[in-house]
Amino acid sequence: MMHDFLEGCSKYIISFIVVKYVSELKLFTLDVLNKRIAGFDFGPDQRSKPCYLSWDHLVQGNVRLSASEMISFIRFFGLLIGDFIPTNDPMWRLYITLRTLLDMLMSSFFDLPTCDALETVVAELNELYLFFSKDTLKPKFHFLLHYATVIKRLGPPSKMWSMRFEAKHRISKIAARASFNRRNICLSLAVKHQLQMNDLFLKGALPNTWESGRERTVQNKGLILKQLGLKDKEILVQVPWVKVNGLTYRKGTILVYDVMEPNEITFCTVDMIYVCGDQRRVVYKCFIFSTLGFDEHFFAYEVDPKPSAEGTYLFHDSLSCFTPNHLIFAPNGKNYIIMREYL
């Protein structure tokens, strides 16, 4: 998925769309797009924030973005320049299809209907790209046609991609560039890797799957425990942030509160974080947003920026989606939440 989709098909499609809108339709300029990228709040994706786009690279059909940067760019491209695009613009459908395919491929769960839908979306993407670009399909477009079959046999593609291996290789590549040894660079990298492993073993354990900030005493502990349906003897502390399985949650994090239909999702914002009991269960005090609807043009959920006045409590292990989101104030003056995982 990393090479076929993110560093393959996506680069061809994104470069074509940007060049078409900037050069031919003149709906916005590349400078405006780059300025919006620089000032945009990518939230949890801030570490993979896209870099400035070069016109020379775009014309050549190549976008100089890494795989993680491409995920962020595709995910937020609708909010970046969607207000410049007319509502019924036919070529915008190409981006919406690409955006839909990204969500489906990044999903951690697949069933047979989803695999069938994936085949339809891939076919639609290829047809739209052929129709608008008048170009031929590269081999990586064809590879996507086989993804549904592969997923039925092996599972979600995001669980077997080479992204984590590339991240592991990056450490050695940085060391290789910084090293002045050219006699036996492989030996130097091997020794460095063994020293890093030795440091890990000396610490006595692998990185924790659960971390939190400084614990503080809770006021009105009995009232909160009663609302949670727990006994008064339970231990309860408040923390500023918590990290569970690599995902960080803090005040202001947007969570999925309830899912009724694929496009009918209720969101909530975290106000306080508690840890209770000997089992260290994480509890969020949240305020619920009113979802106004799913805006397909921006591929985001429009919400009322003012959450409910009454807070509710939510156990972390009861979440229907563990991926944190964030609230985005769009250039059109509305507030949107973009899902970072397909439900």
PDB file of N, CA and C in Angstrom, residues 1 22 37-38 47 51 60 91 100 111 118 125 136 145 147 187 207 231 239 247 264 273 304 308-309 320 338 341:
ATOM      1  N   MET A   1       0.823  -1.206   0.000  1.00  0.00           N
ATOM      2  CA  MET A   1       0.000   0.000   0.000  1.00  0.00           C
ATOM      3  C   MET A   1       0.858   1.257   0.000  1.00  0.00           C
ATOM      4  N   VAL A  22      -4.757  24.877 -10.902  1.00  0.00           N
ATOM      5  CA  VAL A  22      -3.910  26.069 -10.835  1.00  0.00           C
ATOM      6  C   VAL A  22      -3.649  26.643 -12.212  1.00  0.00           C
ATOM      7  N   ILE A  37      -1.059  25.352   3.578  1.00  0.00           N
ATOM      8  CA  ILE A  37      -0.392  24.195   4.181  1.00  0.00           C
ATOM      9  C   ILE A  37       0.433  24.642   5.385  1.00  0.00           C
ATOM     10  N   ALA A  38       1.133  25.781   5.234  1.00  0.00           N
ATOM     11  CA  ALA A  38       1.993  26.275   6.314  1.00  0.00           C
ATOM     12  C   ALA A  38       1.184  26.674   7.544  1.00  0.00           C
ATOM     13  N   ARG A  47       3.135  15.950  12.936  1.00  0.00           N
ATOM     14  CA  ARG A  47       4.483  15.434  12.710  1.00  0.00           C
ATOM     15  C   ARG A  47       4.704  15.025  11.254  1.00  0.00           C
ATOM     16  N   CYS A  51       5.216  19.208   3.150  1.00  0.00           N
ATOM     17  CA  CYS A  51       6.117  20.323   2.857  1.00  0.00           C
ATOM     18  C   CYS A  51       5.567  21.125   1.685  1.00  0.00           C
ATOM     19  N   GLN A  60       5.912  17.693 -13.758  1.00  0.00           N
ATOM     20  CA  GLN A  60       6.487  16.412 -14.140  1.00  0.00           C
ATOM     21  C   GLN A  60       5.659  15.221 -13.652  1.00  0.00           C
ATOM     22  N   MET A  91     -14.513  17.265 -11.873  1.00  0.00           N
ATOM     23  CA  MET A  91     -13.192  16.694 -11.611  1.00  0.00           C
ATOM     24  C   MET A  91     -12.939  16.529 -10.118  1.00  0.00           C
ATOM     25  N   THR A 100     -11.830   8.587  -0.487  1.00  0.00           N
ATOM     26  CA  THR A 100     -12.583   7.428  -0.010  1.00  0.00           C
ATOM     27  C   THR A 100     -11.694   6.189   0.019  1.00  0.00           C
ATOM     28  N   ASP A 111     -14.719  -6.535   6.082  1.00  0.00           N
ATOM     29  CA  ASP A 111     -15.630  -7.652   5.906  1.00  0.00           C
ATOM     30  C   ASP A 111     -15.879  -7.811   4.406  1.00  0.00           C
ATOM     31  N   LEU A 118     -14.618  -1.925  -2.028  1.00  0.00           N
ATOM     32  CA  LEU A 118     -13.260  -1.514  -2.397  1.00  0.00           C
ATOM     33  C   LEU A 118     -13.008  -1.737  -3.878  1.00  0.00           C
ATOM     34  N   LEU A 125     -11.995   4.970  -9.511  1.00  0.00           N
ATOM     35  CA  LEU A 125     -10.814   5.833  -9.502  1.00  0.00           C
ATOM     36  C   LEU A 125     -10.057   5.731 -10.814  1.00  0.00           C
ATOM     37  N   THR A 136      -2.457   7.253 -19.870  1.00  0.00           N
ATOM     38  CA  THR A 136      -2.545   5.811 -19.654  1.00  0.00           C
ATOM     39  C   THR A 136      -2.354   5.502 -18.171  1.00  0.00           C
ATOM     40  N   LEU A 145      -6.250  -3.159  -8.306  1.00  0.00           N
ATOM     41  CA  LEU A 145      -7.377  -4.021  -8.658  1.00  0.00           C
ATOM     42  C   LEU A 145      -7.332  -5.349  -7.905  1.00  0.00           C
ATOM     43  N   TYR A 147      -6.230  -5.705  -4.761  1.00  0.00           N
ATOM     44  CA  TYR A 147      -6.190  -5.516  -3.306  1.00  0.00           C
ATOM     45  C   TYR A 147      -7.340  -6.223  -2.597  1.00  0.00           C
ATOM     46  N   LEU A 187      29.623  -2.632   8.870  1.00  0.00           N
ATOM     47  CA  LEU A 187      30.067  -2.991  10.214  1.00  0.00           C
ATOM     48  C   LEU A 187      29.769  -1.866  11.197  1.00  0.00           C
ATOM     49  N   PRO A 207       9.373  -0.456  25.492  1.00  0.00           N
ATOM     50  CA  PRO A 207       8.554   0.727  25.806  1.00  0.00           C
ATOM     51  C   PRO A 207       7.153   0.343  26.281  1.00  0.00           C
ATOM     52  N   LYS A 231     -17.432   1.648  42.956  1.00  0.00           N
ATOM     53  CA  LYS A 231     -17.476   1.711  44.405  1.00  0.00           C
ATOM     54  C   LYS A 231     -16.646   2.881  44.923  1.00  0.00           C
ATOM     55  N   VAL A 239      -5.097  12.960  35.456  1.00  0.00           N
ATOM     56  CA  VAL A 239      -3.841  13.135  34.723  1.00  0.00           C
ATOM     57  C   VAL A 239      -4.063  14.122  33.578  1.00  0.00           C
ATOM     58  N   LEU A 247      -1.043   5.990  21.085  1.00  0.00           N
ATOM     59  CA  LEU A 247      -1.931   7.117  20.780  1.00  0.00           C
ATOM     60  C   LEU A 247      -2.067   7.996  22.017  1.00  0.00           C
ATOM     61  N   GLU A 264     -23.476   8.910  10.142  1.00  0.00           N
ATOM     62  CA  GLU A 264     -24.157   9.511  11.291  1.00  0.00           C
ATOM     63  C   GLU A 264     -23.336   9.192  12.544  1.00  0.00           C
ATOM     64  N   ILE A 273      -9.205  13.860  32.167  1.00  0.00           N
ATOM     65  CA  ILE A 273      -8.815  12.457  32.038  1.00  0.00           C
ATOM     66  C   ILE A 273      -8.550  11.903  33.432  1.00  0.00           C
ATOM     67  N   ASP A 304     -21.468  21.602  15.345  1.00  0.00           N
ATOM     68  CA  ASP A 304     -21.686  22.846  16.076  1.00  0.00           C
ATOM     69  C   ASP A 304     -20.475  23.064  16.977  1.00  0.00           C
ATOM     70  N   SER A 308     -22.155  20.279  24.232  1.00  0.00           N
ATOM     71  CA  SER A 308     -23.212  20.257  25.241  1.00  0.00           C
ATOM     72  C   SER A 308     -22.702  20.837  26.559  1.00  0.00           C
ATOM     73  N   ALA A 309     -23.619  21.405  27.334  1.00  0.00           N
ATOM     74  CA  ALA A 309     -23.236  22.027  28.604  1.00  0.00           C
ATOM     75  C   ALA A 309     -22.991  20.996  29.691  1.00  0.00           C
ATOM     76  N   SER A 320     -15.658   3.068  20.444  1.00  0.00           N
ATOM     77  CA  SER A 320     -15.868   2.343  19.188  1.00  0.00           C
ATOM     78  C   SER A 320     -14.753   2.614  18.194  1.00  0.00           C
ATOM     79  N   ILE A 338     -12.522  15.697  10.780  1.00  0.00           N
ATOM     80  CA  ILE A 338     -12.168  14.709   9.771  1.00  0.00           C
ATOM     81  C   ILE A 338     -11.828  13.396  10.464  1.00  0.00           C
ATOM     82  N   GLU A 341      -9.934   7.394  10.658  1.00  0.00           N
ATOM     83  CA  GLU A 341     -10.076   5.953  10.455  1.00  0.00           C
ATOM     84  C   GLU A 341     -11.447   5.669   9.885  1.00  0.00           C
TER      85      GLU A 341
END
